[in-house]
PDB file of C-alpha atoms in Angstrom:
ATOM      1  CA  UNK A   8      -3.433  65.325 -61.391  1.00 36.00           C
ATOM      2  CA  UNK A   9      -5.707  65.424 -58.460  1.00 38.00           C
ATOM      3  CA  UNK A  10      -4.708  64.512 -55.360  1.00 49.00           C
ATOM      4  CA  UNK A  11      -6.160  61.480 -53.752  1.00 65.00           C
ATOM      5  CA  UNK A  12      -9.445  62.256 -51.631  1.00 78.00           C
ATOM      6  CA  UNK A  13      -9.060  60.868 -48.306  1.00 86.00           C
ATOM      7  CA  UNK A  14     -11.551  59.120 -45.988  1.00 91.00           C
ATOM      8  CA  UNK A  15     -10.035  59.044 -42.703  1.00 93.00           C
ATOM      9  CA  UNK A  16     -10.152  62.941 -41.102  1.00 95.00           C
ATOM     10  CA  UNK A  17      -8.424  62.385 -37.968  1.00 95.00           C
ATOM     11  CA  UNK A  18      -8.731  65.665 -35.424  1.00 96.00           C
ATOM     12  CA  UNK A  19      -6.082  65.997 -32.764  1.00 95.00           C
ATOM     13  CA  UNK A  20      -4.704  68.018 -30.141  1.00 92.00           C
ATOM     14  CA  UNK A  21      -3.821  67.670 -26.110  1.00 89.00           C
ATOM     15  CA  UNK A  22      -6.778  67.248 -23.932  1.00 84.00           C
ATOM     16  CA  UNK A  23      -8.540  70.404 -22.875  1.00 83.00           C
ATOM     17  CA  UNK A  24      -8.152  72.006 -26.651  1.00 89.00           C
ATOM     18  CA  UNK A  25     -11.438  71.646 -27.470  1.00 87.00           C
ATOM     19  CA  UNK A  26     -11.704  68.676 -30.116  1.00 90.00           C
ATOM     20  CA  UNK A  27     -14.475  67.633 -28.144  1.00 87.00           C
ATOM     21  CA  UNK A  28     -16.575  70.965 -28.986  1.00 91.00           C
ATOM     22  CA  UNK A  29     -14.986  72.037 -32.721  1.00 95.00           C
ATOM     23  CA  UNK A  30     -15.551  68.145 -33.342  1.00 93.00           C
ATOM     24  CA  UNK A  31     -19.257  68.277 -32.479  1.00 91.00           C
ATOM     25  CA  UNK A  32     -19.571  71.796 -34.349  1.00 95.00           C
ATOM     26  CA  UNK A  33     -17.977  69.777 -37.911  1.00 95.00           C
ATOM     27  CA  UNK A  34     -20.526  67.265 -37.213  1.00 92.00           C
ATOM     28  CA  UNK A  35     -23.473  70.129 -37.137  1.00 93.00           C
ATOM     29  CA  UNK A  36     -22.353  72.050 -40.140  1.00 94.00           C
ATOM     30  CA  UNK A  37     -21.206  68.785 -42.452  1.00 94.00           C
ATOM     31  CA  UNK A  38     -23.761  66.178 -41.485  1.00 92.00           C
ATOM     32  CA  UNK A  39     -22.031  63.728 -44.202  1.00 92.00           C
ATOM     33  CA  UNK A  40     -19.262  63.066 -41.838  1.00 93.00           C
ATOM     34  CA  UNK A  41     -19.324  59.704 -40.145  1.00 91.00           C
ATOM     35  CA  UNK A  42     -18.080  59.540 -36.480  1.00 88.00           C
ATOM     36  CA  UNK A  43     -16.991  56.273 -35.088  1.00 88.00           C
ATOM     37  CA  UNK A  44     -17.378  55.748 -31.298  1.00 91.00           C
ATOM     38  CA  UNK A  45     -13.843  54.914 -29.617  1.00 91.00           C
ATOM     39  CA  UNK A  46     -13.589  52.671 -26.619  1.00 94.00           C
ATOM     40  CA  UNK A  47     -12.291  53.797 -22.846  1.00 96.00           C
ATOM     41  CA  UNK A  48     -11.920  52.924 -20.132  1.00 97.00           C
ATOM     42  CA  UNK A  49     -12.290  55.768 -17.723  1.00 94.00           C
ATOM     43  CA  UNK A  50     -15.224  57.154 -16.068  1.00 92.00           C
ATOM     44  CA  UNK A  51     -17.818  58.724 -17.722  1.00 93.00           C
ATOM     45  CA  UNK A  52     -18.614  62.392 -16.948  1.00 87.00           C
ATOM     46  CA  UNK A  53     -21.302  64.282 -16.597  1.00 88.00           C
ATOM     47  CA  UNK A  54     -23.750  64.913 -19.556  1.00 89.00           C
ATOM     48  CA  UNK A  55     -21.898  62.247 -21.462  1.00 90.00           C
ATOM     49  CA  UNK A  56     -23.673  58.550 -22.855  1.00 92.00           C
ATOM     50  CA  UNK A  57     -22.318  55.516 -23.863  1.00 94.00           C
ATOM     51  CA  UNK A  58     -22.241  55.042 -27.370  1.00 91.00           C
ATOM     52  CA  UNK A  59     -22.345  58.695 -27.906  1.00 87.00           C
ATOM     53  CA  UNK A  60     -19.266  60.479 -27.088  1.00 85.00           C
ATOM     54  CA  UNK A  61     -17.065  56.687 -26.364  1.00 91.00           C
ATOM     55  CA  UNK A  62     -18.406  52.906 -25.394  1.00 95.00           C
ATOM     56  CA  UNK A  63     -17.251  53.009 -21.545  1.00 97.00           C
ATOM     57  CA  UNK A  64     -16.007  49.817 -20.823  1.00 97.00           C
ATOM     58  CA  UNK A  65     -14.298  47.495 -17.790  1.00 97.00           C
ATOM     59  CA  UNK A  66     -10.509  47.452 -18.037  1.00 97.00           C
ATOM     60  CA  UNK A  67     -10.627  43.632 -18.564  1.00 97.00           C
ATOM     61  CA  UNK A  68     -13.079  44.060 -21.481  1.00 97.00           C
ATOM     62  CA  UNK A  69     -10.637  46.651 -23.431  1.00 97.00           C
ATOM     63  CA  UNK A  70      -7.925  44.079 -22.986  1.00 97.00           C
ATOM     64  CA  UNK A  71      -9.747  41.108 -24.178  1.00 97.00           C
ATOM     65  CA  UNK A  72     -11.009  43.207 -27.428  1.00 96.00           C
ATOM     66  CA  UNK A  73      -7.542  44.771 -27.820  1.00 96.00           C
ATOM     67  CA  UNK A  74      -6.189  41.199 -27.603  1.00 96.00           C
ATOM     68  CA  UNK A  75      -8.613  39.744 -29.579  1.00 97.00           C
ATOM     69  CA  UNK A  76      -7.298  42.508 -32.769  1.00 95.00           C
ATOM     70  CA  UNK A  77     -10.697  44.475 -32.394  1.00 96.00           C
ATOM     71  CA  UNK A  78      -8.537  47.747 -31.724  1.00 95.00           C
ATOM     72  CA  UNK A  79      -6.490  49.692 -34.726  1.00 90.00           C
ATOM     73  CA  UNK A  80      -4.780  51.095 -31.958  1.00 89.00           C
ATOM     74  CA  UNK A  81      -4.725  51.970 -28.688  1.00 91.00           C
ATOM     75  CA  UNK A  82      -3.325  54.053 -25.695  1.00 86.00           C
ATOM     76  CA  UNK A  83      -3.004  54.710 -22.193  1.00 88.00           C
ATOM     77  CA  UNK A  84      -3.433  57.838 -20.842  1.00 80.00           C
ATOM     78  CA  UNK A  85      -3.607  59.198 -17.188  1.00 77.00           C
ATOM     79  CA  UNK A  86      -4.502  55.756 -16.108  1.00 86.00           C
ATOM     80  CA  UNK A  87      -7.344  55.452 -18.842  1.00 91.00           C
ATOM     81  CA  UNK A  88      -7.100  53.241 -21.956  1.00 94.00           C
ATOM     82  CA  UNK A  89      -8.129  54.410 -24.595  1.00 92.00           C
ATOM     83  CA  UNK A  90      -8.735  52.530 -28.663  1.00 92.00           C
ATOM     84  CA  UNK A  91     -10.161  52.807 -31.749  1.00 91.00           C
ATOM     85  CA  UNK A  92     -12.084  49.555 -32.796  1.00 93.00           C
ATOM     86  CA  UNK A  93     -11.323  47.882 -36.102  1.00 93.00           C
ATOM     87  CA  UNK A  94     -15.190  47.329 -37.373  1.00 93.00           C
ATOM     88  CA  UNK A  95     -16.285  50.687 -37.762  1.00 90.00           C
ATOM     89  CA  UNK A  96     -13.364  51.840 -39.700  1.00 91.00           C
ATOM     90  CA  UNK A  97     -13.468  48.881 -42.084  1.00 91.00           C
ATOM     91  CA  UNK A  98     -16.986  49.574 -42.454  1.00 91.00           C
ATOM     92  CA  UNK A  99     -17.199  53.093 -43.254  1.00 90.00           C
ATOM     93  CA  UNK A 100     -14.350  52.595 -45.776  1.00 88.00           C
ATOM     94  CA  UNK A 101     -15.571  49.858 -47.525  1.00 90.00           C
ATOM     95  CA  UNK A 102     -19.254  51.789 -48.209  1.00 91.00           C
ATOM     96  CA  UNK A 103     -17.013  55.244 -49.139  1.00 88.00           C
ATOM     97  CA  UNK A 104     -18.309  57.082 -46.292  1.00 91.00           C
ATOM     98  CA  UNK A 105     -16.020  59.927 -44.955  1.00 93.00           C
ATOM     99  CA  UNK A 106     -15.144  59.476 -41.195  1.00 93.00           C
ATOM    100  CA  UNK A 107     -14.041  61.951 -38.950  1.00 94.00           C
ATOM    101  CA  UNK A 108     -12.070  60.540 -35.598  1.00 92.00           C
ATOM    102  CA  UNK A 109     -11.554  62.444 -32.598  1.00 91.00           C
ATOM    103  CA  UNK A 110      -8.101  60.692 -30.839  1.00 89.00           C
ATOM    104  CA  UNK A 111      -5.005  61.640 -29.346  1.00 87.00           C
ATOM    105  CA  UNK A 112      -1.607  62.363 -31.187  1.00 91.00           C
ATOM    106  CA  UNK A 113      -0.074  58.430 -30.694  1.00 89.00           C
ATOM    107  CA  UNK A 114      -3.040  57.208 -31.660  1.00 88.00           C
ATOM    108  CA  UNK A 115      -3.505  59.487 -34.823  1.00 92.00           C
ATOM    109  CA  UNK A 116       0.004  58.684 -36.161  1.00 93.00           C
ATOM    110  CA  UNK A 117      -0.435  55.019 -35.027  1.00 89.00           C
ATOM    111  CA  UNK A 118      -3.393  55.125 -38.049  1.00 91.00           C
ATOM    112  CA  UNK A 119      -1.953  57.585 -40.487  1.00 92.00           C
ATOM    113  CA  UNK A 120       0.757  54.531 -40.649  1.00 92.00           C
ATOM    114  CA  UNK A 121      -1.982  51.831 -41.221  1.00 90.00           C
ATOM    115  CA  UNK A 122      -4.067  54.374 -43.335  1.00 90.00           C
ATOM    116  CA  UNK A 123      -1.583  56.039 -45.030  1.00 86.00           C
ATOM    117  CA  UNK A 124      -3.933  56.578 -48.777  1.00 87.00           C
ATOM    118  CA  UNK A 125      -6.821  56.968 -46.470  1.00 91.00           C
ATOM    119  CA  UNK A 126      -5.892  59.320 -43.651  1.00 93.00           C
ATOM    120  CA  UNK A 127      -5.397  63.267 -42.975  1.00 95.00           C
ATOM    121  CA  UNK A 128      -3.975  64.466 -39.788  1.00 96.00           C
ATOM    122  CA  UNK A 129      -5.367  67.957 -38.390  1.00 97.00           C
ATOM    123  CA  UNK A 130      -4.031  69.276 -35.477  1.00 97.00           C
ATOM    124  CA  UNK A 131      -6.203  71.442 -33.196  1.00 96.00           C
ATOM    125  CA  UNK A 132      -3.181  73.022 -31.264  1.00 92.00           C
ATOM    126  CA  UNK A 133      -4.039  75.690 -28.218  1.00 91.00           C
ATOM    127  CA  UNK A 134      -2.956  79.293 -28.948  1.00 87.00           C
ATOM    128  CA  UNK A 135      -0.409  78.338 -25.840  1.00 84.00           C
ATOM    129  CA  UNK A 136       0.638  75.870 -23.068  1.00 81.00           C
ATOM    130  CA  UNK A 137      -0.771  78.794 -20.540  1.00 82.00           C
ATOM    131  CA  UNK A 138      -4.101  79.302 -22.145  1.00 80.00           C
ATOM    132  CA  UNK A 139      -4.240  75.715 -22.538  1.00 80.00           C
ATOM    133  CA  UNK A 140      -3.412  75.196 -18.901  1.00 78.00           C
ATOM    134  CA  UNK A 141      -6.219  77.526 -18.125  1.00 81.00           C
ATOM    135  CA  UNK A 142      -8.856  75.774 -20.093  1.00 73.00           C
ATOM    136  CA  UNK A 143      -7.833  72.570 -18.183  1.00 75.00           C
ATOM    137  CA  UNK A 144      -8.715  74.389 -14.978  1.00 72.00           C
ATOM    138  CA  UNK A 145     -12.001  75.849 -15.688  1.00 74.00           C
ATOM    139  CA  UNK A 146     -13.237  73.190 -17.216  1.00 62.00           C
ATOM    140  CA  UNK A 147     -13.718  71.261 -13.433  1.00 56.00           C
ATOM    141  CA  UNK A 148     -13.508  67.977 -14.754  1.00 55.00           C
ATOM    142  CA  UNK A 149      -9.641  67.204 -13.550  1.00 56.00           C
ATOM    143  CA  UNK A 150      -7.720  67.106  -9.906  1.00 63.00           C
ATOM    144  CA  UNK A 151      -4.253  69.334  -9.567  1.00 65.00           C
ATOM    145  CA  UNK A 152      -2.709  65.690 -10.132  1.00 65.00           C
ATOM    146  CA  UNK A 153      -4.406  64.795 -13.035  1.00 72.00           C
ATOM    147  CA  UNK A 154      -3.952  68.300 -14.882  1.00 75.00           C
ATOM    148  CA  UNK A 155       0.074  67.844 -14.586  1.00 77.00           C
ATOM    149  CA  UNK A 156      -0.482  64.997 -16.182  1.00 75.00           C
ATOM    150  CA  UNK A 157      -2.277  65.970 -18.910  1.00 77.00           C
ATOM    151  CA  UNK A 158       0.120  69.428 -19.383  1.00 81.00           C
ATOM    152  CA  UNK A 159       2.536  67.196 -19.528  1.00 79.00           C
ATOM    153  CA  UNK A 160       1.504  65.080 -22.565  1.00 84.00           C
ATOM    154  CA  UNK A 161       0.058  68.415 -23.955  1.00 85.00           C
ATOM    155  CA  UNK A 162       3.635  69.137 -24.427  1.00 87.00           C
ATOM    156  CA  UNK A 163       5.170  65.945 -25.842  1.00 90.00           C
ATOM    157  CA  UNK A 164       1.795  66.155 -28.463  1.00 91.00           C
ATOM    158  CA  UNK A 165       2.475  69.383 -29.420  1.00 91.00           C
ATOM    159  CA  UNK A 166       6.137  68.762 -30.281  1.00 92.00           C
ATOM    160  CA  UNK A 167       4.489  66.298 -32.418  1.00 94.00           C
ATOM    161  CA  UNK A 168       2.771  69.216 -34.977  1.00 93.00           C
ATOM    162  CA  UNK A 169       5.380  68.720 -37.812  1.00 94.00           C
ATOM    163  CA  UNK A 170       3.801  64.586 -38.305  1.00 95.00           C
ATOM    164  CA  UNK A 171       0.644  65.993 -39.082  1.00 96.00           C
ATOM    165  CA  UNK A 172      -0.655  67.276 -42.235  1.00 95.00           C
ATOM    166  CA  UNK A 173      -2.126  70.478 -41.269  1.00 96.00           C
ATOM    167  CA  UNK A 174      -2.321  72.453 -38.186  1.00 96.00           C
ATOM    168  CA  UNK A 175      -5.337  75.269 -36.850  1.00 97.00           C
ATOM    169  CA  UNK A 176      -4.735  76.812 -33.579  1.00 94.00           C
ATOM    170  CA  UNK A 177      -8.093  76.949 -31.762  1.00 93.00           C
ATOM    171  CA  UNK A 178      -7.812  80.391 -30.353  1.00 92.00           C
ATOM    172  CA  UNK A 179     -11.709  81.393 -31.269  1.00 90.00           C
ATOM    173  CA  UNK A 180     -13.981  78.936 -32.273  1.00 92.00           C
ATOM    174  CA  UNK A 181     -15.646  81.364 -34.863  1.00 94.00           C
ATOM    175  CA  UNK A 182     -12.242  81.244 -36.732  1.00 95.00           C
ATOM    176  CA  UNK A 183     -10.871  77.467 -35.727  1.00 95.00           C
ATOM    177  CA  UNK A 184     -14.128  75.353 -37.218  1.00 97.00           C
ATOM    178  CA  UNK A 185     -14.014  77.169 -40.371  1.00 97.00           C
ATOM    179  CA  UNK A 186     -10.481  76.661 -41.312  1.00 97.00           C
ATOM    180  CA  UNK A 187     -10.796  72.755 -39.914  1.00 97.00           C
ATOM    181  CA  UNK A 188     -14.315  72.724 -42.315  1.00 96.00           C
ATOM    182  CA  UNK A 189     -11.961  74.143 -45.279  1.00 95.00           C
ATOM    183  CA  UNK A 190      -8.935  71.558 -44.918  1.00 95.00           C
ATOM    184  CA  UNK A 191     -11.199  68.699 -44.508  1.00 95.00           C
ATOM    185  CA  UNK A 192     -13.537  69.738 -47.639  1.00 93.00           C
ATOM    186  CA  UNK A 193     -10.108  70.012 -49.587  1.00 92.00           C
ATOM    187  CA  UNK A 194      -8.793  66.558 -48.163  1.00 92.00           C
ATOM    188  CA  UNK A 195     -12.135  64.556 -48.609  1.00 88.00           C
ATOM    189  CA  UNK A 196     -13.977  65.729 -51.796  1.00 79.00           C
ATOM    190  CA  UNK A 197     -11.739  66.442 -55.492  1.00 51.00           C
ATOM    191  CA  UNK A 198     -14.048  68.711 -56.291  1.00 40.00           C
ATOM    192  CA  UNK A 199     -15.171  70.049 -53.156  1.00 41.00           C
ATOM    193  CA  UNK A 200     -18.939  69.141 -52.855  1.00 40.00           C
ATOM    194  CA  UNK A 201     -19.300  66.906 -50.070  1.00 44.00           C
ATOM    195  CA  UNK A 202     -21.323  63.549 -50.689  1.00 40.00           C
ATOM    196  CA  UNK A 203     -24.464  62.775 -48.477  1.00 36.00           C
TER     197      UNK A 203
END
């Protein structure tokens, strides 16, 4: 029997592990993928556009949509909110299309329970809390305060591995996007040719 093809590709990890980059790579090399635009609330940075990499919005707009049942789910992190909105899920599964979401761990396992036929779990963990520290640093986008933050929730996400259905450490991106390509061609197409 083969096993069900799933829809839903959901890419996770603690901030600073790269989802961001091996996300936009995925897109590149399997152009089939759908990627649905998440709502937040915090500022947008440098290089970034609304309706490209999230829709920024006004705290009091998230709530009244969250409210309102337009979010599958959503979270708070590091003072931001953060959600995934409820049309363009619905929408790509109802035409077929394969999606591939870029959220944090609550939020992925918040949808694998909602999406349970639909959804795969990958996590994109660092190769270690130290390297992952470092990225966080170089990267310039976070204060001392902010980072300890963040480290910390890197922590309770990545004690959250064994709830996901597969996990690639992103230690080289020449080895990480591959093996994330391979599980999600196995997970979304039975006979592994991808449909445009």
């Amino acid at each position: 029997m083969m096993p069900a093809v799933k829809k839903l590709i959901i890419l996770s990890g603690p901030s600073g592990v790269g989802k961001g980059t091996v996300c936009k790579l995925l897109r590149a090399r399997m152009p089939w993928l759908v990627h649905p635009v998440s709502l937040t609330t915090r500022a947008m940075r440098e290089g970034e556009q609304d309706g490209r990499e999230y829709f920024f919005v006004t705290r009091e707009a998230f709530i009244a949509k969250r409210d309102a049942g337009e979010l599958l789910e959503s979270v708070e992190y590091n003072g931001a909110l953060y959600g995934t909105p409820r049309a363009q899920i619905d929408a790509a599964l109802a035409a077929g299309q394969t999606m591939l979401l870029e959220i944090d761990a609550e939020g992925a396992l918040a949808l694998k329970q909602l999406f349970a036929d639909d959804a795969f779990l990958i996590f994109l963990a660092p190769p270690s809390l130290e390297v992952l520290l470092e990225r966080l640093k170089t990267r310039g986008q976070n204060c001392e305060t902010d980072i300890a933050g963040r480290l910390a929730r890197a922590q309770w996400e990545m004690a959250q591995q064994a709830k996901f259905d597969a996990v690639v450490t992103n230690d080289l991106l020449e080895r990480s996007v591959p093996a994330v390509a391979a599980l999600i061609e196995a997970a979304a197409c039975q006979t592994g040719q991808a449909k445009a």
